[in-house]
Short mmCIF file of C-alpha atoms and ligand atoms in Angstrom, two decimals:
data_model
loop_
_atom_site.label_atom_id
_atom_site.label_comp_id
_atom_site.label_asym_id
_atom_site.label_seq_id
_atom_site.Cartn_x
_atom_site.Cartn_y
_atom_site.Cartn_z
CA UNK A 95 -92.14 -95.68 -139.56
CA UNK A 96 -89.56 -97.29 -137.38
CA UNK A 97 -88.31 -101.24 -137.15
CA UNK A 98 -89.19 -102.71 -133.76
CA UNK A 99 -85.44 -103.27 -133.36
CA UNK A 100 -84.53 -100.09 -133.54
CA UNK A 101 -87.10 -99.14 -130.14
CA UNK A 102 -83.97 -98.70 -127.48
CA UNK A 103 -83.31 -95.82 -129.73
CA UNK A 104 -86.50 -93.40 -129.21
CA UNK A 105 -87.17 -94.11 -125.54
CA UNK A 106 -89.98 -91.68 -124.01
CA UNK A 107 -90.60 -90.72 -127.92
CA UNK A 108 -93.69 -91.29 -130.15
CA UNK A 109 -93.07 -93.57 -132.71
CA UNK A 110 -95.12 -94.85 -135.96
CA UNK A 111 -94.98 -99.10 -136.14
CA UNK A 112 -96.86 -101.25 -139.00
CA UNK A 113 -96.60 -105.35 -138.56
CA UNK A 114 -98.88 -108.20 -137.83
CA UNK A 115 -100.70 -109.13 -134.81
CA UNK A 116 -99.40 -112.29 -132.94
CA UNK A 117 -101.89 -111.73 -129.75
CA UNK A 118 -104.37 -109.71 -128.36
CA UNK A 119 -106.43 -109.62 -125.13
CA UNK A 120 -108.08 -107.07 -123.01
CA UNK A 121 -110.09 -106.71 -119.93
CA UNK A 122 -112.82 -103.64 -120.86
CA UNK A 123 -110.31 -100.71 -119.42
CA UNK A 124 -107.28 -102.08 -120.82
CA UNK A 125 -105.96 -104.27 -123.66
CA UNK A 126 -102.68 -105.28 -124.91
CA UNK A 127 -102.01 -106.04 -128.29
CA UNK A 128 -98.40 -107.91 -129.28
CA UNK A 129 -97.05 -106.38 -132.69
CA UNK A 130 -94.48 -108.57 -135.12
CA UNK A 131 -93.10 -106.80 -137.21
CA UNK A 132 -90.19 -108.80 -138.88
CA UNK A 133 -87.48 -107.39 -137.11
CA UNK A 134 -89.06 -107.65 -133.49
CA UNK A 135 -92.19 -108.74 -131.81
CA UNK A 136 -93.45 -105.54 -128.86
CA UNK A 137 -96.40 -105.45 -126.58
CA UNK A 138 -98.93 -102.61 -127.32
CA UNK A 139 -100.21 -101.57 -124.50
CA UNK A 140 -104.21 -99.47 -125.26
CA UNK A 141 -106.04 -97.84 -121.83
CA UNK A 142 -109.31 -97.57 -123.24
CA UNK A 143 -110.09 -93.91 -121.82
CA UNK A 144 -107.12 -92.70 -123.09
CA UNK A 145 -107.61 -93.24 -126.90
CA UNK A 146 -110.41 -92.00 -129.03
CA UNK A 147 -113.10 -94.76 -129.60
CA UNK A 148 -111.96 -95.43 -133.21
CA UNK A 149 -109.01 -96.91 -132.12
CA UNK A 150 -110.74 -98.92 -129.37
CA UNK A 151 -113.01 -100.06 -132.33
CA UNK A 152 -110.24 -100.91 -134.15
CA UNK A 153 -108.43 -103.19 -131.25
CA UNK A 154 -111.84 -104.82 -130.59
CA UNK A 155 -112.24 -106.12 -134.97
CA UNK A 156 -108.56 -107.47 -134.37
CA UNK A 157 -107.92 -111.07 -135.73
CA UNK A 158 -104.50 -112.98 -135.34
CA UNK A 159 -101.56 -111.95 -138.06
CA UNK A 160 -104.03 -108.37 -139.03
CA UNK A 161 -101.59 -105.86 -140.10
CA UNK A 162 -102.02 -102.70 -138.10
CA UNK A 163 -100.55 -99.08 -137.94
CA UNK A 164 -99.82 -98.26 -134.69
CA UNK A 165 -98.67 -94.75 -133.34
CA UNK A 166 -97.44 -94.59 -129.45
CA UNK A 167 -94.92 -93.83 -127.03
CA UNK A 168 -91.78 -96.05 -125.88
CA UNK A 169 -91.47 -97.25 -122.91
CA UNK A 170 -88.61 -99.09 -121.27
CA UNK A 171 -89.94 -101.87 -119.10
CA UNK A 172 -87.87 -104.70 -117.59
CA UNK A 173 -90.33 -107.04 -117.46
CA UNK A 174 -91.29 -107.18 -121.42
CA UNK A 175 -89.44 -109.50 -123.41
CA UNK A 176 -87.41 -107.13 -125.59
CA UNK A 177 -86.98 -104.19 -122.91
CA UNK A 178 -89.95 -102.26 -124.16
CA UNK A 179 -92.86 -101.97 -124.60
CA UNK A 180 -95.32 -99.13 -126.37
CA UNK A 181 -97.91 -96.98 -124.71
CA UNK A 182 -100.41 -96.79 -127.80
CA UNK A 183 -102.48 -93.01 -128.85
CA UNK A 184 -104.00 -94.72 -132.00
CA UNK A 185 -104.02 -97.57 -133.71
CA UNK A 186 -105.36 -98.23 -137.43
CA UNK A 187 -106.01 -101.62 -138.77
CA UNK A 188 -104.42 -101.75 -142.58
CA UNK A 189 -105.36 -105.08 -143.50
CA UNK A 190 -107.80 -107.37 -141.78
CA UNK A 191 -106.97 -110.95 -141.62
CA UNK A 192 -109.78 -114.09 -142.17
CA UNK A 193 -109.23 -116.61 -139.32
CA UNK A 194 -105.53 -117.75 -139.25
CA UNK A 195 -104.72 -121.38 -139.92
CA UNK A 196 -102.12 -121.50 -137.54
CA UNK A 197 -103.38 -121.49 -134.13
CA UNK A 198 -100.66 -121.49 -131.37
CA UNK A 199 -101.59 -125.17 -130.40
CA UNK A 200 -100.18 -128.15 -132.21
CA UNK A 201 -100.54 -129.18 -135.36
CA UNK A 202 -99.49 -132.04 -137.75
CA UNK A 203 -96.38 -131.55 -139.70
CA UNK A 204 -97.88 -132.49 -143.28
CA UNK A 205 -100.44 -129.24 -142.44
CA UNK A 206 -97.58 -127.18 -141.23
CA UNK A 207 -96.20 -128.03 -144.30
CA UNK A 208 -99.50 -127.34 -146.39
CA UNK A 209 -98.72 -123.94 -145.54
CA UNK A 210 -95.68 -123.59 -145.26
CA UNK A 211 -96.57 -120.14 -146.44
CA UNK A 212 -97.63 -119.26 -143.48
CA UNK A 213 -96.11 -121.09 -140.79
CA UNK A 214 -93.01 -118.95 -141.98
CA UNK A 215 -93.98 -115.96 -139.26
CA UNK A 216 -94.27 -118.95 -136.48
CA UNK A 217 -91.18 -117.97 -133.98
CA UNK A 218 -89.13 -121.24 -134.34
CA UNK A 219 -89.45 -121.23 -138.39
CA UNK A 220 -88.36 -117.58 -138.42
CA UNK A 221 -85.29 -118.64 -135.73
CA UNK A 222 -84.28 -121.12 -138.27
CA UNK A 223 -84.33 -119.29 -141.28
CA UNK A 224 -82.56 -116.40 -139.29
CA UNK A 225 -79.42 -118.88 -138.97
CA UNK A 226 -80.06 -120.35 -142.18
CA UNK A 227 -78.89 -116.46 -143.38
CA UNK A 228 -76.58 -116.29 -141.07
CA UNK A 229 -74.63 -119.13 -142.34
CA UNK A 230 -74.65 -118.43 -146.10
CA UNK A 231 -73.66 -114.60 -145.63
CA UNK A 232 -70.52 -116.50 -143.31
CA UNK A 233 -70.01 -118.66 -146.52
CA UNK A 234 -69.91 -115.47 -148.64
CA UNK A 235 -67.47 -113.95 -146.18
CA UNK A 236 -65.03 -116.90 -145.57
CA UNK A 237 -64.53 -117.43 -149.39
CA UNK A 238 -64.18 -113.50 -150.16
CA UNK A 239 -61.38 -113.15 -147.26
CA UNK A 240 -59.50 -116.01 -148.77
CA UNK A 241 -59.31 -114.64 -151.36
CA UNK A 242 -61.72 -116.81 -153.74
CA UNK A 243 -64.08 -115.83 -157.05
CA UNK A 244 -67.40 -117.15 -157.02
CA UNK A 245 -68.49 -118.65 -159.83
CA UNK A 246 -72.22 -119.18 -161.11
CA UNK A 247 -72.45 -122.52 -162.41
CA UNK A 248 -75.56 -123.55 -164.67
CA UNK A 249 -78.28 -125.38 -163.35
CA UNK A 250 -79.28 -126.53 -167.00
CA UNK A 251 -76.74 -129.48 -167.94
CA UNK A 252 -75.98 -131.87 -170.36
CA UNK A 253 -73.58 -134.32 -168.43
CA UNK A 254 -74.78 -135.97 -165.13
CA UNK A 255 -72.87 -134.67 -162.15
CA UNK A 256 -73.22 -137.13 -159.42
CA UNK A 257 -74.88 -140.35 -160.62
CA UNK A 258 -77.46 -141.44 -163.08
CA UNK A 259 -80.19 -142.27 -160.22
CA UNK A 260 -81.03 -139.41 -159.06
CA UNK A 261 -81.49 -137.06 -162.16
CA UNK A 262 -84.15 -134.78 -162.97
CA UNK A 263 -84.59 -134.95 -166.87
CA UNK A 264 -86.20 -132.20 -168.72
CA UNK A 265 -86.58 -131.59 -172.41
CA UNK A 266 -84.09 -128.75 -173.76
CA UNK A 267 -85.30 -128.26 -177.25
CA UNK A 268 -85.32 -131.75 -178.33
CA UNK A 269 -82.21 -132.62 -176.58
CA UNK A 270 -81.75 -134.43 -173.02
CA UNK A 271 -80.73 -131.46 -170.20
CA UNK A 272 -80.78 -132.27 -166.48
CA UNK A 273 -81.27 -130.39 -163.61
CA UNK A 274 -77.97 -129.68 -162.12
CA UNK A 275 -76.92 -132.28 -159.29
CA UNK A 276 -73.71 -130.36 -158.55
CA UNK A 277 -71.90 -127.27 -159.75
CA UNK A 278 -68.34 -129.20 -159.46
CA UNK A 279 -67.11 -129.74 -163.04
CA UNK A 280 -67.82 -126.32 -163.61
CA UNK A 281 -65.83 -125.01 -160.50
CA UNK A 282 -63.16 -127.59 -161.87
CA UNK A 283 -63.28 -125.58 -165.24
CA UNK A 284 -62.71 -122.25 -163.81
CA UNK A 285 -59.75 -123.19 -161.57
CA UNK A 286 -57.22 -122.83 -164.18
CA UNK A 287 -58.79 -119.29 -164.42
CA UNK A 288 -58.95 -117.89 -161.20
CA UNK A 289 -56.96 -120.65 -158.94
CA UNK A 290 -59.39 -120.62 -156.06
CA UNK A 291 -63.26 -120.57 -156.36
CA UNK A 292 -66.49 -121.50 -155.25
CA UNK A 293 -70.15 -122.19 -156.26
CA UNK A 294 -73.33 -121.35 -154.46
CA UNK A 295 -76.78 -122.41 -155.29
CA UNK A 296 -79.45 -124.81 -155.74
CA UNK A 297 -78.69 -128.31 -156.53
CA UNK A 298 -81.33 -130.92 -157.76
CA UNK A 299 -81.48 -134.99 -157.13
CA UNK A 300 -84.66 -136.73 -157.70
CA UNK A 301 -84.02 -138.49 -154.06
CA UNK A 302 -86.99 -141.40 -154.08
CA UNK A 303 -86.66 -141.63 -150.31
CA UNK A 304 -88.69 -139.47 -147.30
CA UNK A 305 -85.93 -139.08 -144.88
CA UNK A 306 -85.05 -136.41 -142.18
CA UNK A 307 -82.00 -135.34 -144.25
CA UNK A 308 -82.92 -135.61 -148.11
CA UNK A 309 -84.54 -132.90 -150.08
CA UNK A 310 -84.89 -132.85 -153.99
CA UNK A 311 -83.66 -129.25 -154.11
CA UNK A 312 -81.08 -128.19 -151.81
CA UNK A 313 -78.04 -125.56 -151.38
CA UNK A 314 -75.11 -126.49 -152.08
CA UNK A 315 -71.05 -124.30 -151.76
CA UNK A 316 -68.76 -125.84 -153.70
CA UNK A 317 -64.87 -124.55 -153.55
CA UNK A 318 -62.68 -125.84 -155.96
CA UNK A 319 -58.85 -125.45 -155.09
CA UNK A 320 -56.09 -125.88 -158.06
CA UNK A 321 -52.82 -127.87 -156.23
CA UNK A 322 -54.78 -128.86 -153.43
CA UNK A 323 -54.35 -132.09 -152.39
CA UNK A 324 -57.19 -134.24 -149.98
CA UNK A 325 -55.24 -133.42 -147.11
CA UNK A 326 -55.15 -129.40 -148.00
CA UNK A 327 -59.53 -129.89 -148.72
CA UNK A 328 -59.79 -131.52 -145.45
CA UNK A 329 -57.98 -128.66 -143.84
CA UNK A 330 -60.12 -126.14 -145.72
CA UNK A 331 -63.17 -127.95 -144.94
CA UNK A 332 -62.64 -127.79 -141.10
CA UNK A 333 -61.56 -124.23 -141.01
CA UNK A 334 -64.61 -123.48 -143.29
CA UNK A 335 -67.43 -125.15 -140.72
CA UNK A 336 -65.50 -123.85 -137.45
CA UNK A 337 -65.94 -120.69 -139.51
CA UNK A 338 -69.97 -121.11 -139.65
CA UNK A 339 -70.12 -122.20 -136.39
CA UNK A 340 -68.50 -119.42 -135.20
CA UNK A 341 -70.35 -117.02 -136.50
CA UNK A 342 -74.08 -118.51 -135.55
CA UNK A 343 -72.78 -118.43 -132.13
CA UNK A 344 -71.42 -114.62 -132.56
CA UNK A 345 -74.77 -113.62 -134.27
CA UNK A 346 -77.74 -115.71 -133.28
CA UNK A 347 -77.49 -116.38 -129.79
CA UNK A 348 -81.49 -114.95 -129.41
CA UNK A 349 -82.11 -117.50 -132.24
CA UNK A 350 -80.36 -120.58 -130.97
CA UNK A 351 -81.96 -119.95 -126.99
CA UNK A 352 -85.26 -119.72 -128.65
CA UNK A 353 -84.67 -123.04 -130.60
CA UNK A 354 -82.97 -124.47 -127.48
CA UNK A 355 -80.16 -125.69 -128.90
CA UNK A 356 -77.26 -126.30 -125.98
CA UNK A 357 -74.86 -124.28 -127.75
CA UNK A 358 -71.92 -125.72 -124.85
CA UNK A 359 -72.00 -128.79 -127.99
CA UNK A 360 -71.08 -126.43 -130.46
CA UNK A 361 -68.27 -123.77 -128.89
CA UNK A 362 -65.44 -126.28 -128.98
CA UNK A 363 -66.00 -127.45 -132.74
CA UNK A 364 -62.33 -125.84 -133.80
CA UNK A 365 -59.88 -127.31 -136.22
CA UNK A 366 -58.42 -130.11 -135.89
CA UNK A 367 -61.31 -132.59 -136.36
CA UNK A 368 -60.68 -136.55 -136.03
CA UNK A 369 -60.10 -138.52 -139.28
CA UNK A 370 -60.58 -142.17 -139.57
CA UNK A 371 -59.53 -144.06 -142.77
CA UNK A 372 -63.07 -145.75 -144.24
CA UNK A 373 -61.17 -149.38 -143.52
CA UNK A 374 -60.62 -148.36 -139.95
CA UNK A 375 -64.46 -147.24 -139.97
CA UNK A 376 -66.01 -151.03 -141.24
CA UNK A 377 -63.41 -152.66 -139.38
CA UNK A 378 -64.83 -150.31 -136.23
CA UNK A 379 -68.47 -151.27 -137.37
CA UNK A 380 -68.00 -154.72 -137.51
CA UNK A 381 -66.70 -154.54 -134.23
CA UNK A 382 -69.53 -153.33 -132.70
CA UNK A 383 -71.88 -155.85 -134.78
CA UNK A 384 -72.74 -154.24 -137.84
CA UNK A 385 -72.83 -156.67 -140.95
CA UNK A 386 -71.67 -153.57 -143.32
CA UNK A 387 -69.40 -155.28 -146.08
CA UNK A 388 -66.07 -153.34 -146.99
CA UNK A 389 -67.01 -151.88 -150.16
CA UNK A 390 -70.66 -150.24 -149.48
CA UNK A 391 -71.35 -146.36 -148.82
CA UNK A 392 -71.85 -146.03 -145.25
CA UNK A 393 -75.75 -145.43 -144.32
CA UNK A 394 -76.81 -143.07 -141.77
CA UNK A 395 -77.43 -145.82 -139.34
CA UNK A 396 -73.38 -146.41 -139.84
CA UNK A 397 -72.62 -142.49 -139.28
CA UNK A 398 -74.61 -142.32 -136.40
CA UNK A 399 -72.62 -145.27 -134.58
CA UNK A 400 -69.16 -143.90 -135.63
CA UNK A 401 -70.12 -140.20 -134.84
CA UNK A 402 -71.44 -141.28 -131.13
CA UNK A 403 -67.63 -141.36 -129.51
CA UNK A 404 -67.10 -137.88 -131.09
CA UNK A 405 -68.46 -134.34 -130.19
CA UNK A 406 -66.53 -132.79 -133.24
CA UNK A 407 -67.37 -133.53 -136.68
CA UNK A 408 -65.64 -136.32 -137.56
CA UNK A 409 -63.72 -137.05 -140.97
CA UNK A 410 -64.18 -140.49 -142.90
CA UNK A 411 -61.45 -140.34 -145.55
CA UNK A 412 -60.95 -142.93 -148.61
CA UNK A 413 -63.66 -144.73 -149.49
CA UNK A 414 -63.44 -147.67 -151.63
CA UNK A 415 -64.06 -146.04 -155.56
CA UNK A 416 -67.21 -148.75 -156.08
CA UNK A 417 -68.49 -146.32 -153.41
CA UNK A 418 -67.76 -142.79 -155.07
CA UNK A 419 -67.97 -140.68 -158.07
CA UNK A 420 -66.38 -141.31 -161.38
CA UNK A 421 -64.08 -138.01 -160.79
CA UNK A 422 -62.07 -138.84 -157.88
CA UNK A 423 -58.32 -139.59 -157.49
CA UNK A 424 -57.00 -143.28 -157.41
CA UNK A 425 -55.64 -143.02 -154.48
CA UNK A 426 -51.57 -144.47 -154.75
CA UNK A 427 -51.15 -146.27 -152.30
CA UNK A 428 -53.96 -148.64 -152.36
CA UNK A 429 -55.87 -148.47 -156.22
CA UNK A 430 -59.14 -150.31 -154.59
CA UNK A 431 -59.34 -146.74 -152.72
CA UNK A 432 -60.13 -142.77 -153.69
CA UNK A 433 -58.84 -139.60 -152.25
CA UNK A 434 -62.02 -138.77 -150.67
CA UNK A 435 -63.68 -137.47 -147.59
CA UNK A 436 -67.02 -137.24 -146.47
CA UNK A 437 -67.48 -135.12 -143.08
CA UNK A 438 -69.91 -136.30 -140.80
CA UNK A 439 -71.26 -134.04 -137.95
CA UNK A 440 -72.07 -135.26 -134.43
CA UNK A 441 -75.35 -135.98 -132.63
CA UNK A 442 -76.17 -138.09 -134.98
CA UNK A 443 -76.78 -135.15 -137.80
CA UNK A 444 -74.08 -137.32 -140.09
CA UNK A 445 -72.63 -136.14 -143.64
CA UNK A 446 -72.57 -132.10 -144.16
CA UNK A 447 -69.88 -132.60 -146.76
CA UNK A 448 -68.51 -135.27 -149.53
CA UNK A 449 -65.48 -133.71 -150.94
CA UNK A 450 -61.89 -135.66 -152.99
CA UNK A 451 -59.14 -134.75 -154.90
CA UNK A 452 -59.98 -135.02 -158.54
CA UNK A 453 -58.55 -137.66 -160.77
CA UNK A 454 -56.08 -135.27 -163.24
CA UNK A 455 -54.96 -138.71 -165.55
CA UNK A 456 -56.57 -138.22 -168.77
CA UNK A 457 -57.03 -141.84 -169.35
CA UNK A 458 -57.43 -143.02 -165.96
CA UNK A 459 -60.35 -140.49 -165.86
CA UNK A 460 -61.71 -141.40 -169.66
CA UNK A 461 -61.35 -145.55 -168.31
CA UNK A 462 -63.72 -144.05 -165.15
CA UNK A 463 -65.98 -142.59 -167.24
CA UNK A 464 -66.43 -146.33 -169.03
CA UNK A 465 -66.36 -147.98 -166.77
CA UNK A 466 -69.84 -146.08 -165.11
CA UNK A 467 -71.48 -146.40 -168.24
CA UNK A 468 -71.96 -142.49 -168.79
CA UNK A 469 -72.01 -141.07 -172.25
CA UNK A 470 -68.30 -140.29 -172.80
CA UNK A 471 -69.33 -137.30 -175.33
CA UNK A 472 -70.64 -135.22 -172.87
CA UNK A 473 -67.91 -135.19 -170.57
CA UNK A 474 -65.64 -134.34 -173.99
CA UNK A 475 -65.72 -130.42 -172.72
CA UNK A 476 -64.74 -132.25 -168.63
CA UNK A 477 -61.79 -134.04 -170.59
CA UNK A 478 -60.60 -130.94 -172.15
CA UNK A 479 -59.81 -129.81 -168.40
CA UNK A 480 -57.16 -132.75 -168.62
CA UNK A 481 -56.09 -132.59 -172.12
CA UNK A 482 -55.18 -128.96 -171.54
CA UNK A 483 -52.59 -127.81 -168.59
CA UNK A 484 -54.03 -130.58 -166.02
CA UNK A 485 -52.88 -129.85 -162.70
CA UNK A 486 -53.56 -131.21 -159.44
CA UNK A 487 -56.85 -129.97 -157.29
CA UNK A 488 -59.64 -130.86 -155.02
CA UNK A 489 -63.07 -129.65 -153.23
CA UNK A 490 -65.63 -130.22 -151.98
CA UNK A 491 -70.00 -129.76 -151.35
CA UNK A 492 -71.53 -128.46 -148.19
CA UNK A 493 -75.38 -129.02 -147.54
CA UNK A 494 -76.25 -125.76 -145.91
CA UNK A 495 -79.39 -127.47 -145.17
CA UNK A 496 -78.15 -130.37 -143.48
CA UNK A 497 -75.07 -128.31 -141.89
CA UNK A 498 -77.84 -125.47 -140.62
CA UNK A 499 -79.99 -128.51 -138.84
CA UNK A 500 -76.97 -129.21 -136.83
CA UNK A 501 -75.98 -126.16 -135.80
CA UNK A 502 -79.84 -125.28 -134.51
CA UNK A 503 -80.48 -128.96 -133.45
CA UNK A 504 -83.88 -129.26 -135.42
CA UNK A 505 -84.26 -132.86 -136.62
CA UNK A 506 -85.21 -132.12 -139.81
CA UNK A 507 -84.11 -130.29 -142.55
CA UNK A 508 -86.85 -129.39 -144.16
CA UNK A 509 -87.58 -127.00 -142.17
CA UNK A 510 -84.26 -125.39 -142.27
CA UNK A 511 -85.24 -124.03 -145.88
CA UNK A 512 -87.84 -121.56 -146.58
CA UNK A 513 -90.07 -123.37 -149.11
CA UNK A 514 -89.05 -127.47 -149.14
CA UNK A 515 -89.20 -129.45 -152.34
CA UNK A 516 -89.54 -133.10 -151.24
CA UNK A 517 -90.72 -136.21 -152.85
CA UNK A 518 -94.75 -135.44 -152.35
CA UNK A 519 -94.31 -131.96 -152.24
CA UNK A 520 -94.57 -129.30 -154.68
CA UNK A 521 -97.06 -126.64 -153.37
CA UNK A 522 -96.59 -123.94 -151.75
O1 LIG B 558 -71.62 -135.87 -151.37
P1 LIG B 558 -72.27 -135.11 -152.48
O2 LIG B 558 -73.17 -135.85 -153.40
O3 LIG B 558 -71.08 -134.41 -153.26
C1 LIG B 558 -71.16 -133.72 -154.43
O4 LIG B 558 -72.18 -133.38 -154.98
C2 LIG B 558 -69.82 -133.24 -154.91
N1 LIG B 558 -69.93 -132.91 -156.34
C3 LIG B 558 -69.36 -132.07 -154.11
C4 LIG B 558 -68.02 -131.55 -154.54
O5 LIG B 558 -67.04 -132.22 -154.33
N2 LIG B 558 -67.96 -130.39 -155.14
O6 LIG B 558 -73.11 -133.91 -151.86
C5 LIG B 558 -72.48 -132.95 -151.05
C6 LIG B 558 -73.34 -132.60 -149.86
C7 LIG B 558 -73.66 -133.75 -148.93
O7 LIG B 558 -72.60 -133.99 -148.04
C8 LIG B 558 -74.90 -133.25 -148.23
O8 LIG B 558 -74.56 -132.32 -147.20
C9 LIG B 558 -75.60 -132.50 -149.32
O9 LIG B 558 -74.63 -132.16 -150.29
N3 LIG B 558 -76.66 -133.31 -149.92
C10 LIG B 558 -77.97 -133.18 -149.67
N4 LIG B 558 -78.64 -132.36 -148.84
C11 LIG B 558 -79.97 -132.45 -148.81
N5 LIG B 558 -80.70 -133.30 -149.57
C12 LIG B 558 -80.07 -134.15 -150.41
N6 LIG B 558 -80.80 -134.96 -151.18
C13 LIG B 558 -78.65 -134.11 -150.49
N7 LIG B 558 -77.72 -134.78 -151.22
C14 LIG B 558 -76.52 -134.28 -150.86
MG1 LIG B 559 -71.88 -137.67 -150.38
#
């Protein structure tokens, strides 16, 4: 059996094909059936006199997504999408489907969603996804040719990552053990080992809220860079999405025209990107009427208005440390401030990546812990990382979701992962 993309190979041949049955129609003498088969979709073309009646039988008992065996000849042909199409001798069906949910008319997004099982195969999902894989092979590929180890960090813990109000708590034996909101402090652990490295994998925050852009399990790559400093990790973090951009672009052109992105927005996103201090952003806000307070994280409403006057992803560096995580670097020359960045993207897409320079001060990061309130004995292993050969260092976390819904222009990110955990949904 051959893939459908492989047809341009075995013109004028006969060729074996198995995959699942998008359409069919016919008018008595001749019927056309088109063929997905994962790799391809290819129009099947049946004259009825010219195969036996068995596998006229079998075209008639066709339902939508039946998975047949189909044997024929290839034929170039200018006018089918794809270049080909296949002049079918017989045709067995392998697995008859019951009537197909998904009808190719509209439906509601909480019963796309319902079966989301199913509404994999439909051609935009499947573009999606396609980039989706795209862009974490690229992140694979960027971080090998730089030369950093990836590191598997737990997804059990016993100290909170991010913040206390998002956690998902689950019993561990008796003792407390959260899902893992971040692989950071791990990454930070195995810098002094291996210098440069990175995290991949699914991160967990019980988010409360049903927005476009929050998920309770997402993807998250985390490099970790010993004597970095922020400005170094804001340099890495631009080459690192130019890099992902690139390569959709080089890869997944079919993908993008089918999800009808206007890829002329993405071809110029190249290093450098804009940076605005997070003063210079309220003071920007405020100018323009928003009643945003120095001192609060910026909401998407307040990314969206900065982002506007940009068609690069912009940086928003220094945030005021009420604002951030316990682990980030006082920043010198103004304490109420951290070393921080968060990268926003443009058309209103908003933060792909938060990212800082990590506090290396053994007490400064000890008072930090306090001063949150977490339970300073599980971070005793974090404070090791200080106690022993600090050094300097930064990173930072990319949503591949949220980064892989701007680069394809869907609105929402759900769809821009193969099964979506949100709020109200567990199943499929
Ligand atoms: O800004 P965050 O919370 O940063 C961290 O977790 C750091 N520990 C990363 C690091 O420095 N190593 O999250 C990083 C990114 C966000 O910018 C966003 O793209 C994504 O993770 N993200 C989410 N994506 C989908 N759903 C959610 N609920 C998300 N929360 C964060
Ligand atoms: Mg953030």
């Amino acid at each position: 059996m051959i893939e459908i993309r492989e047809l341009g190979r075995y013109v004028g041949e006969a060729v074996d094909l198995g995959g699942w049955v998008e359409t069919k129609r016919g008018h008595g003498k001749v019927a056309f059936v088109v063929l997905r088969d994962g790799t391809g979709s290819v129009q099947c073309v049946l004259v009825k006199k010219q195969v036996d009646p068995a596998t006229w039988d079998a075209f008639e008992s066709l339902t939508q997504e039946s998975v047949v065996l189909v044997t024929g000849e290839v034929r170039a042909d200018e006018r089918a999408p794809g270049g080909f199409e296949i002049g079918v001798s017989s045709l067995k069906v392998a697995g008859l489907a019951a009537e197909y949910p998904i009808q190719p008319k509209e439906h509601g997004v909480d019963f796309l969603l319902d079966h989301r099982h199913l509404w994999l195969r439909s051609s935009l999902q499947r573009a999606g996804l396609m980039v989706r894989a795209e862009v974490e092979q690229a992140v694979h590929d960027f971080f090998y040719g730089r030369g950093f180890v990836r590191i598997d960090t737990p997804i059990l813990t016993g100290a909170i990552g991010e913040h206390a109000g998002t956690l998902f708590e689950t019993d561990y034996f008796g003792e407390r053990a959260f899902l893992a909101q971040t692989g950071q402090l791990y990454v930070e652990a195995a810098c002094p080992a291996f210098r440069k490295v990175y995290c991949f994998g699914p991160t967990f925050r019980a988010e409360k809220s049903k927005t476009r852009r929050h998920l309770t399990e997402f993807w998250m790559v985390e490099p970790e860079v010993a004597f970095a400093d922020s400005d170094d990790n804001m340099r890495l973090q631009e080459d690192f999405v130019s890099y992902l951009v690139e390569r959709a672009l080089e890869n997944c052109r079919e993908e993008l025209a089918l999800l009808e992105r206007d890829t002329s927005r993405l071809e110029h996103v190249r290093p450098p990107f804009p940076r605005i201090s997070y003063t210079d952003a309220i003071g920007r806000l405020k100018a323009v009427g928003s009643e945003i307070e120095w001192g609060s994280d910026l909401g998407a409403a307040d990314e969206q208005i900065l982002t506007e006057s940009y068609d690069l992803p912009l940086f928003v560096y220094n945030y005021p440390k009420q604002a951030k995580a316990f682990y980030m670097k006082e920043n010198p020359d103004d304490p109420r401030t951290v070393l921080c960045d968060d990268l926003l993207a443009p058309e209103g897409y908003g933060e792909i990546i938060g990212g800082s320079q990590r506090e290396d001060d053994l007490d400064r990061l000890r008072e930090r812990i306090r001063e949150e309130e977490l339970p300073e004995a599980a971070y005793s292993w974090y404070l090791d990382l200080r106690r022993y050969g600090t050094f300097p260092h930064s990173g930072f976390g990319l949503g591949v979701e949220r980064t892989v819904a701007w680069i394809t222009g869907r609105r929402h990110i759900r769809e821009l992962i193969p099964f979506p955990r949100l709020m109200n949904r567990l199943f499929p």
